[in-house]
Short mmCIF file of C-alpha atoms in Angstrom, two decimals:
data_model
loop_
_atom_site.label_atom_id
_atom_site.label_comp_id
_atom_site.label_asym_id
_atom_site.label_seq_id
_atom_site.Cartn_x
_atom_site.Cartn_y
_atom_site.Cartn_z
CA UNK N 1 -202.74 -55.21 -80.81
CA UNK N 2 -203.21 -55.72 -84.74
CA UNK N 3 -206.68 -56.36 -84.41
CA UNK N 4 -207.26 -53.15 -82.42
CA UNK N 5 -205.33 -51.27 -85.21
CA UNK N 6 -207.49 -52.52 -87.82
CA UNK N 7 -210.96 -52.06 -86.02
CA UNK N 8 -210.24 -48.37 -84.99
CA UNK N 9 -209.30 -46.20 -87.88
CA UNK N 10 -207.66 -43.49 -85.70
CA UNK N 11 -205.45 -45.94 -84.09
CA UNK N 12 -204.46 -47.19 -87.59
CA UNK N 13 -203.59 -43.91 -88.64
CA UNK N 14 -201.76 -43.02 -85.57
CA UNK N 15 -199.75 -46.12 -85.05
CA UNK N 16 -200.12 -48.17 -88.34
CA UNK N 17 -197.24 -48.74 -90.68
CA UNK N 18 -196.13 -45.75 -92.51
CA UNK N 19 -196.56 -45.93 -96.27
CA UNK N 20 -194.71 -43.85 -98.74
CA UNK N 21 -196.11 -43.36 -102.00
CA UNK N 22 -194.94 -39.92 -102.94
CA UNK N 23 -191.58 -40.93 -104.28
CA UNK N 24 -193.18 -43.74 -106.37
CA UNK N 25 -195.42 -40.93 -107.95
CA UNK N 26 -192.52 -38.81 -108.61
CA UNK N 27 -190.30 -41.43 -110.19
CA UNK N 28 -193.21 -43.06 -112.36
CA UNK N 29 -194.43 -39.68 -113.40
CA UNK N 30 -190.74 -38.61 -114.60
CA UNK N 31 -190.68 -42.20 -116.56
CA UNK N 32 -193.90 -41.50 -118.03
CA UNK N 33 -193.04 -37.99 -119.05
CA UNK N 34 -189.98 -39.19 -121.07
CA UNK N 35 -192.28 -40.82 -123.46
CA UNK N 36 -194.76 -38.35 -123.62
CA UNK N 37 -192.24 -35.47 -124.48
CA UNK N 38 -191.01 -37.56 -127.35
CA UNK N 39 -194.54 -38.22 -128.75
CA UNK N 40 -194.88 -34.43 -128.75
CA UNK N 41 -192.42 -34.27 -131.68
CA UNK N 42 -192.99 -37.49 -133.78
CA UNK N 43 -190.11 -36.86 -135.96
CA UNK N 44 -187.74 -35.63 -133.20
CA UNK N 45 -185.67 -38.92 -133.05
CA UNK N 46 -185.42 -39.35 -136.92
CA UNK N 47 -184.25 -35.65 -137.38
CA UNK N 48 -181.74 -36.09 -134.50
CA UNK N 49 -180.50 -39.45 -135.92
CA UNK N 50 -179.90 -38.02 -139.35
CA UNK N 51 -177.91 -35.03 -137.96
CA UNK N 52 -175.82 -37.20 -135.78
CA UNK N 53 -175.00 -39.41 -139.03
CA UNK N 54 -174.15 -36.42 -141.28
CA UNK N 55 -172.01 -35.37 -138.28
CA UNK N 56 -170.28 -38.60 -137.50
CA UNK N 57 -169.62 -39.17 -141.23
CA UNK N 58 -166.86 -36.37 -141.34
CA UNK N 59 -164.85 -38.46 -138.97
CA UNK N 60 -165.65 -42.23 -139.27
CA UNK N 61 -167.86 -44.80 -141.37
CA UNK N 62 -170.53 -46.06 -139.06
CA UNK N 63 -172.59 -48.94 -139.22
CA UNK N 64 -175.88 -47.23 -139.68
CA UNK N 65 -177.85 -50.42 -139.80
CA UNK N 66 -176.99 -51.39 -136.21
CA UNK N 67 -176.79 -48.10 -134.65
CA UNK N 68 -179.05 -47.56 -131.71
CA UNK N 69 -180.44 -44.04 -130.68
CA UNK N 70 -182.89 -43.75 -127.71
CA UNK N 71 -184.03 -41.43 -124.91
CA UNK N 72 -184.00 -43.18 -121.67
CA UNK N 73 -184.62 -42.56 -118.10
CA UNK N 74 -181.59 -42.94 -116.13
CA UNK N 75 -181.72 -42.31 -112.31
CA UNK N 76 -184.76 -40.06 -113.00
CA UNK N 77 -182.99 -37.99 -115.79
CA UNK N 78 -183.60 -37.95 -119.43
CA UNK N 79 -180.66 -39.32 -121.15
CA UNK N 80 -179.70 -39.63 -124.75
CA UNK N 81 -178.30 -43.27 -125.10
CA UNK N 82 -176.35 -43.84 -128.56
CA UNK N 83 -174.59 -46.84 -129.45
CA UNK N 84 -172.97 -46.28 -132.95
CA UNK N 85 -170.79 -49.37 -134.14
CA UNK N 86 -168.01 -48.08 -136.32
CA UNK N 87 -166.74 -49.71 -139.47
CA UNK N 88 -163.75 -47.67 -139.77
CA UNK N 89 -162.15 -44.21 -139.03
CA UNK N 90 -161.70 -41.95 -142.02
CA UNK N 91 -158.22 -41.66 -143.70
CA UNK N 92 -156.30 -38.62 -143.25
CA UNK N 93 -157.32 -36.91 -146.40
CA UNK N 94 -160.78 -37.26 -145.47
CA UNK N 95 -160.75 -35.96 -141.83
CA UNK N 96 -161.30 -32.33 -141.11
CA UNK N 97 -158.13 -30.25 -140.80
CA UNK N 98 -158.87 -29.46 -137.15
CA UNK N 99 -158.72 -33.01 -136.24
CA UNK N 100 -155.29 -33.47 -137.72
CA UNK N 101 -153.77 -30.55 -135.87
CA UNK N 102 -151.44 -31.12 -133.06
CA UNK N 103 -152.82 -30.60 -129.85
CA UNK N 104 -149.95 -28.55 -128.16
CA UNK N 105 -147.82 -26.13 -129.51
CA UNK N 106 -144.63 -27.00 -127.54
CA UNK N 107 -144.97 -30.64 -128.71
CA UNK N 108 -145.03 -29.77 -132.39
CA UNK N 109 -141.79 -27.61 -131.67
CA UNK N 110 -140.17 -30.45 -129.74
CA UNK N 111 -140.95 -32.70 -132.78
CA UNK N 112 -139.64 -30.12 -135.38
CA UNK N 113 -136.29 -29.87 -133.27
CA UNK N 114 -135.97 -33.63 -133.16
CA UNK N 115 -136.46 -33.68 -136.91
CA UNK N 116 -133.87 -31.15 -137.41
CA UNK N 117 -131.29 -33.16 -135.24
CA UNK N 118 -131.97 -36.37 -137.12
CA UNK N 119 -131.62 -34.52 -140.48
CA UNK N 120 -128.36 -32.99 -138.99
CA UNK N 121 -127.05 -36.30 -138.09
CA UNK N 122 -127.88 -37.94 -141.24
CA UNK N 123 -126.25 -35.09 -143.27
CA UNK N 124 -123.19 -35.63 -140.96
CA UNK N 125 -123.25 -39.32 -141.60
CA UNK N 126 -123.63 -38.78 -145.31
CA UNK N 127 -120.74 -36.25 -145.18
CA UNK N 128 -118.55 -38.56 -143.52
CA UNK N 129 -119.37 -41.51 -145.85
CA UNK N 130 -118.44 -39.08 -148.56
CA UNK N 131 -115.13 -38.08 -147.32
CA UNK N 132 -114.34 -41.47 -146.74
CA UNK N 133 -114.94 -42.57 -150.19
CA UNK N 134 -112.78 -39.73 -151.28
CA UNK Z 1 -204.78 -2.32 -123.14
CA UNK Z 2 -205.98 -5.43 -121.09
CA UNK Z 3 -204.44 -8.76 -120.67
CA UNK Z 4 -205.93 -12.11 -121.88
CA UNK Z 5 -205.23 -14.91 -119.50
CA UNK Z 6 -206.26 -18.54 -120.27
CA UNK Z 7 -206.90 -20.86 -117.50
CA UNK Z 8 -206.27 -24.30 -118.52
CA UNK Z 9 -205.42 -27.91 -117.19
CA UNK Z 10 -205.69 -30.76 -119.73
CA UNK Z 11 -207.36 -32.96 -117.07
CA UNK Z 12 -211.03 -32.31 -116.07
CA UNK Z 13 -212.17 -31.72 -112.49
CA UNK Z 14 -208.95 -30.22 -111.03
CA UNK Z 15 -210.70 -26.79 -110.38
CA UNK Z 16 -210.41 -24.58 -113.54
CA UNK Z 17 -213.77 -22.99 -113.35
CA UNK Z 18 -213.40 -22.19 -109.49
CA UNK Z 19 -209.93 -20.75 -110.26
CA UNK Z 20 -211.43 -18.54 -113.00
CA UNK Z 21 -214.19 -17.61 -110.87
CA UNK Z 22 -212.22 -16.60 -107.80
CA UNK Z 23 -209.44 -14.88 -109.77
CA UNK Z 24 -211.98 -12.81 -111.69
CA UNK Z 25 -213.80 -12.00 -108.61
CA UNK Z 26 -210.47 -11.18 -106.90
CA UNK Z 27 -209.24 -8.88 -109.54
CA UNK Z 28 -212.66 -7.07 -109.82
CA UNK Z 29 -212.49 -6.38 -106.05
CA UNK Z 30 -209.17 -4.73 -106.45
CA UNK Z 31 -210.76 -2.40 -108.79
CA UNK Z 32 -209.91 -3.79 -112.12
CA UNK Z 33 -212.40 -4.26 -114.89
CA UNK Z 34 -212.64 -8.05 -115.63
CA UNK Z 35 -214.39 -10.33 -118.03
CA UNK Z 36 -214.56 -14.09 -117.71
CA UNK Z 37 -215.28 -16.12 -120.66
CA UNK Z 38 -216.64 -19.69 -120.41
CA UNK Z 39 -215.16 -21.22 -123.57
CA UNK Z 40 -216.54 -24.86 -122.58
CA UNK Z 41 -219.26 -24.98 -125.33
CA UNK Z 42 -221.78 -27.68 -124.51
CA UNK Z 43 -220.88 -27.74 -120.94
CA UNK Z 44 -221.64 -24.41 -119.24
CA UNK Z 45 -220.64 -23.98 -115.66
CA UNK Z 46 -219.03 -20.81 -114.90
CA UNK Z 47 -222.40 -18.92 -114.62
CA UNK Z 48 -223.64 -21.47 -112.13
CA UNK Z 49 -220.53 -21.09 -109.86
CA UNK Z 50 -220.89 -17.59 -109.80
CA UNK Z 51 -224.68 -17.52 -109.38
CA UNK Z 52 -225.43 -15.99 -112.59
CA UNK Z 53 -227.25 -18.64 -114.40
CA UNK Z 54 -230.51 -17.13 -114.30
CA UNK Z 55 -229.54 -14.03 -116.25
CA UNK Z 56 -228.10 -15.26 -119.46
CA UNK Z 57 -229.75 -14.05 -122.57
CA UNK Z 58 -226.91 -14.11 -125.16
CA UNK Z 59 -223.93 -16.54 -125.19
CA UNK Z 60 -220.39 -16.72 -126.68
CA UNK Z 61 -221.60 -18.35 -129.93
CA UNK Z 62 -224.26 -15.58 -130.52
CA UNK Z 63 -221.46 -12.91 -130.06
CA UNK Z 64 -219.17 -14.65 -132.45
CA UNK Z 65 -221.93 -15.38 -135.08
CA UNK Z 66 -223.01 -11.68 -134.68
CA UNK Z 67 -226.44 -12.55 -133.17
CA UNK Z 68 -226.21 -9.40 -130.91
CA UNK Z 69 -225.07 -5.88 -131.71
CA UNK Z 70 -221.94 -5.92 -129.78
CA UNK Z 71 -220.42 -8.10 -127.06
CA UNK Z 72 -221.78 -5.74 -124.66
CA UNK Z 73 -225.01 -6.95 -124.94
CA UNK Z 74 -224.14 -10.39 -123.98
CA UNK Z 75 -222.06 -9.65 -121.04
CA UNK Z 76 -223.54 -10.30 -117.56
CA UNK Z 77 -222.78 -8.13 -114.87
CA UNK Z 78 -222.06 -9.56 -111.40
CA UNK Z 79 -224.20 -8.67 -108.53
CA UNK Z 80 -221.54 -8.28 -106.10
CA UNK Z 81 -218.68 -6.48 -108.03
CA UNK Z 82 -219.74 -3.90 -110.75
CA UNK Z 83 -216.49 -4.51 -112.45
CA UNK Z 84 -217.03 -8.11 -113.21
CA UNK Z 85 -218.58 -9.39 -116.20
CA UNK Z 86 -219.09 -12.90 -117.50
CA UNK Z 87 -219.80 -14.10 -121.01
CA UNK Z 88 -221.51 -17.49 -120.91
CA UNK Z 89 -220.91 -20.42 -123.24
CA UNK Z 90 -223.39 -21.85 -125.40
CA UNK Z 91 -225.26 -25.09 -123.89
CA UNK Z 92 -226.89 -26.43 -126.96
CA UNK Z 93 -224.16 -26.07 -129.66
CA UNK Z 94 -221.17 -28.15 -130.76
CA UNK Z 95 -217.59 -27.75 -129.65
CA UNK Z 96 -216.67 -26.41 -133.37
CA UNK Z 97 -219.36 -23.72 -133.43
CA UNK Z 98 -216.37 -21.39 -132.71
CA UNK Z 99 -213.07 -20.97 -134.46
CA UNK Z 100 -209.84 -20.00 -133.21
CA UNK Z 101 -209.51 -16.85 -135.57
CA UNK Z 102 -213.16 -15.69 -134.17
CA UNK Z 103 -211.71 -16.08 -130.63
CA UNK Z 104 -208.77 -14.16 -131.25
CA UNK Z 105 -210.68 -11.46 -132.88
CA UNK Z 106 -213.14 -11.23 -129.78
CA UNK Z 107 -210.21 -11.20 -127.49
CA UNK Z 108 -208.51 -8.20 -129.31
CA UNK Z 109 -211.86 -6.23 -129.18
CA UNK Z 110 -212.07 -6.92 -125.21
CA UNK Z 111 -208.74 -5.91 -124.65
CA UNK Z 112 -209.59 -2.29 -125.61
CA UNK Z 113 -212.44 -2.23 -123.09
CA UNK Z 114 -211.20 -4.41 -120.15
CA UNK Z 115 -207.97 -4.76 -118.04
CA UNK Z 116 -208.31 -8.46 -117.59
CA UNK Z 117 -210.01 -11.01 -119.86
CA UNK Z 118 -210.01 -14.38 -118.24
CA UNK Z 119 -210.79 -17.56 -120.34
CA UNK Z 120 -212.15 -20.82 -118.59
CA UNK Z 121 -210.78 -23.20 -120.97
CA UNK Z 122 -212.45 -26.74 -121.38
CA UNK Z 123 -210.68 -29.94 -120.38
CA UNK Z 124 -209.01 -31.73 -123.14
CA UNK Z 125 -206.67 -30.78 -125.98
CA UNK Z 126 -209.10 -30.65 -128.91
CA UNK Z 127 -210.83 -27.59 -130.61
CA UNK Z 128 -212.09 -25.92 -127.45
CA UNK Z 129 -208.61 -25.75 -125.99
CA UNK Z 130 -207.09 -24.59 -129.28
CA UNK Z 131 -210.08 -21.89 -129.27
CA UNK Z 132 -209.48 -20.66 -125.71
CA UNK Z 133 -205.69 -20.32 -126.30
CA UNK Z 134 -205.76 -18.60 -129.74
CA UNK Z 135 -206.19 -15.11 -128.22
CA UNK Z 136 -204.33 -15.52 -124.97
CA UNK Z 137 -201.37 -13.64 -123.82
CA UNK Z 138 -200.59 -15.71 -120.82
CA UNK Z 139 -201.69 -18.99 -119.29
CA UNK Z 140 -202.25 -20.29 -115.75
CA UNK Z 141 -201.95 -23.92 -115.77
CA UNK Z 142 -204.13 -25.50 -112.64
CA UNK Z 143 -203.29 -29.02 -111.62
CA UNK Z 144 -203.59 -31.17 -108.55
CA UNK Z 145 -200.96 -33.17 -106.74
CA UNK Z 146 -201.81 -36.53 -108.57
CA UNK Z 147 -199.95 -38.39 -111.24
CA UNK Z 148 -202.65 -37.96 -113.84
CA UNK Z 149 -203.34 -34.40 -113.46
CA UNK Z 150 -199.67 -33.54 -113.58
CA UNK Z 151 -199.03 -35.62 -116.51
CA UNK Z 152 -201.90 -33.97 -118.37
CA UNK Z 153 -200.63 -30.52 -117.19
CA UNK Z 154 -196.93 -31.39 -118.72
CA UNK Z 155 -198.76 -31.89 -121.98
CA UNK Z 156 -200.76 -28.71 -122.01
CA UNK Z 157 -197.46 -26.85 -121.04
CA UNK Z 158 -195.92 -28.36 -124.06
CA UNK Z 159 -198.80 -27.22 -126.22
CA UNK Z 160 -198.77 -23.72 -124.90
CA UNK Z 161 -195.03 -23.34 -125.43
CA UNK Z 162 -195.67 -24.55 -129.01
CA UNK Z 163 -198.30 -21.79 -129.23
CA UNK Z 164 -195.91 -19.38 -128.22
CA UNK Z 165 -197.58 -18.31 -125.02
CA UNK Z 166 -194.45 -17.50 -123.00
CA UNK Z 167 -195.90 -16.65 -119.63
CA UNK Z 168 -197.24 -19.79 -118.18
CA UNK Z 169 -197.77 -20.14 -114.41
CA UNK Z 170 -198.97 -22.88 -112.41
CA UNK Z 171 -201.65 -23.27 -109.54
CA UNK Z 172 -201.39 -26.42 -107.58
CA UNK Z 173 -205.05 -26.87 -106.43
CA UNK Z 174 -206.23 -29.54 -103.58
CA UNK Z 175 -202.95 -29.68 -101.84
CA UNK Z 176 -203.05 -31.71 -98.53
CA UNK Z 177 -200.17 -30.55 -96.53
CA UNK Z 178 -200.98 -33.61 -93.96
CA UNK Z 179 -200.69 -36.08 -96.82
CA UNK Z 180 -197.46 -34.52 -98.03
CA UNK Z 181 -196.03 -34.67 -94.66
CA UNK Z 182 -196.67 -38.31 -94.46
CA UNK Z 183 -195.10 -38.91 -97.81
CA UNK Z 184 -198.36 -40.00 -99.60
CA UNK Z 185 -198.78 -36.87 -101.71
CA UNK Z 186 -196.50 -35.15 -104.42
CA UNK Z 187 -195.44 -31.86 -102.78
CA UNK Z 188 -195.32 -28.39 -104.44
CA UNK Z 189 -191.53 -29.01 -104.97
CA UNK Z 190 -192.07 -32.42 -106.86
CA UNK Z 191 -194.53 -30.96 -109.07
CA UNK Z 192 -192.54 -27.81 -109.95
CA UNK Z 193 -189.61 -30.02 -110.59
CA UNK Z 194 -191.36 -32.14 -112.90
CA UNK Z 195 -193.22 -29.38 -114.85
CA UNK Z 196 -190.48 -26.68 -114.55
CA UNK Z 197 -192.79 -23.67 -114.57
CA UNK Z 198 -193.27 -20.73 -112.52
CA UNK Z 199 -195.52 -21.42 -109.51
CA UNK Z 200 -198.36 -18.77 -109.01
CA UNK Z 201 -199.82 -20.15 -105.84
CA UNK Z 202 -201.05 -23.21 -103.98
CA UNK Z 203 -204.56 -23.85 -102.94
CA UNK Z 204 -205.20 -26.32 -100.06
CA UNK Z 205 -208.07 -28.74 -100.22
CA UNK Z 206 -210.95 -27.14 -98.63
CA UNK Z 207 -214.55 -28.51 -98.10
CA UNK Z 208 -215.90 -24.87 -97.93
CA UNK Z 209 -215.13 -24.51 -101.72
CA UNK Z 210 -218.35 -26.85 -102.02
CA UNK Z 211 -220.10 -24.71 -99.66
CA UNK Z 212 -219.33 -21.65 -101.92
CA UNK Z 213 -220.25 -22.92 -105.25
CA UNK Z 214 -223.55 -24.28 -103.65
CA UNK Z 215 -224.46 -20.66 -102.96
CA UNK Z 216 -222.91 -19.52 -106.17
CA UNK Z 217 -220.47 -17.41 -104.47
CA UNK Z 218 -216.72 -17.03 -104.96
CA UNK Z 219 -214.66 -18.59 -102.11
CA UNK Z 220 -212.69 -15.54 -102.24
CA UNK Z 221 -215.70 -13.61 -100.60
CA UNK Z 222 -215.70 -16.23 -97.65
CA UNK Z 223 -213.67 -15.28 -94.79
CA UNK Z 224 -213.41 -18.67 -93.28
CA UNK Z 225 -212.33 -20.53 -96.47
CA UNK Z 226 -208.61 -21.56 -96.52
CA UNK Z 227 -208.90 -21.98 -100.39
CA UNK Z 228 -210.37 -18.41 -100.45
CA UNK Z 229 -207.34 -17.10 -98.62
CA UNK Z 230 -204.97 -18.77 -101.04
CA UNK Z 231 -206.92 -17.08 -103.90
CA UNK Z 232 -206.53 -13.60 -102.31
CA UNK Z 233 -202.86 -14.60 -102.33
CA UNK Z 234 -202.90 -15.60 -105.86
CA UNK Z 235 -204.83 -12.33 -107.14
CA UNK Z 236 -202.07 -10.23 -105.16
CA UNK Z 237 -199.42 -12.19 -106.93
CA UNK Z 238 -201.03 -11.70 -110.49
CA UNK Z 239 -200.98 -7.84 -109.75
CA UNK Z 240 -197.66 -7.70 -108.16
CA UNK Z 241 -195.27 -10.81 -108.62
CA UNK Z 242 -193.05 -9.58 -105.70
CA UNK Z 243 -195.84 -10.56 -103.36
CA UNK Z 244 -194.47 -13.61 -101.51
CA UNK Z 245 -196.37 -16.88 -101.96
CA UNK Z 246 -198.45 -18.18 -99.14
CA UNK Z 247 -198.16 -21.81 -98.45
CA UNK Z 248 -200.92 -23.87 -96.90
CA UNK Z 249 -200.14 -25.22 -93.60
CA UNK Z 250 -201.21 -28.64 -92.06
CA UNK Z 251 -204.24 -28.62 -89.66
CA UNK Z 252 -203.47 -28.96 -86.01
CA UNK Z 253 -204.52 -32.35 -86.16
CA UNK Z 254 -202.28 -33.44 -88.81
CA UNK Z 255 -199.34 -31.80 -86.64
CA UNK Z 256 -200.59 -33.62 -83.60
CA UNK Z 257 -200.49 -36.95 -85.59
CA UNK Z 258 -197.10 -36.39 -86.73
CA UNK Z 259 -195.91 -35.68 -83.11
CA UNK Z 260 -197.77 -39.17 -82.16
CA UNK Z 261 -196.03 -41.08 -84.95
CA UNK Z 262 -192.56 -39.58 -84.38
CA UNK Z 263 -192.88 -40.66 -80.61
CA UNK Z 264 -193.69 -44.05 -81.65
CA UNK Z 265 -190.75 -44.36 -84.16
CA UNK Z 266 -188.50 -43.19 -81.23
CA UNK Z 267 -189.70 -45.94 -79.01
CA UNK Z 268 -189.37 -48.62 -81.58
CA UNK Z 269 -185.77 -47.47 -82.61
#
């Protein structure tokens, strides 16, 4: 059967093994184009990295030396891969005000109430103490 | 006011000149005045494909350098369509004989006199490409469903976008529906997904194209040519984008083969 397949092209085409190269072409092309599109703008990664560094500096001190910025192919999709080791998060006074704001309005009210209760209790304690002394 | 369309591809041999000739002939047959310009200096071909090679007196470089009174003197009128003209490229000159600014000026002049100015761009991304796109309003990118042609087309699309040519449409040439069905060729959807530009049309692989260029006649005039039929659809879509696109169908043999292989698969399974 096999020799017949090899000898007669029409049989091979009809009954031979089915080869699929379309998907290989598609995937290989997509990967190649990731690299191609980057080279179109040689300074793209440098500029992007600089902008991201400026942005992250508002929140934390990054280890710039060992940071990794890369455009990679992930399941056929271009993906920006970043790995930025953090030396430390900024102190409160160096963080943007927005980052310090409480997330939910109710929560802050609760906190405030809690605070008043505490203060009241302390006041009461203090008053009791003073009255005892008297 | 006419429209300047550049036909480009990056890779050579994908069918730019054939596309230019057929689109030009098609637009002229619909009553529009058309000029086709061969911008491939040193590698003149468009005249040959249209069977006008014996009538060249002046060429593109002569016009740009002012060796003839006006561009009208250099235009060759087609034998079949009185609305169709070609401006041949110079055969004995270097690629840098023309500069982008000169091309832009020529395109502006031609726009006043014709409905469509179609530029046949040389392969590559060097000077010839820069010249061809300098005066273009729109671009048609021709490619084949092959990895190298698609990769080059992607590069071209990037360069066209950078040159602020906003209308970029794709012609997928040499499509073999049978091969696509067997999973051995990139499909129209695959190519469109990768390049993400608007699809103007798809042209099936057709041996009669060789027959047409042998005779120096555009395939669009050949009633038996499947590629000619596809180009008629492309021309209709250039004139009216609402016209639906015709997809090439697999031949009867390809369909029959699929039936056989499917049966075999059923037996094995």
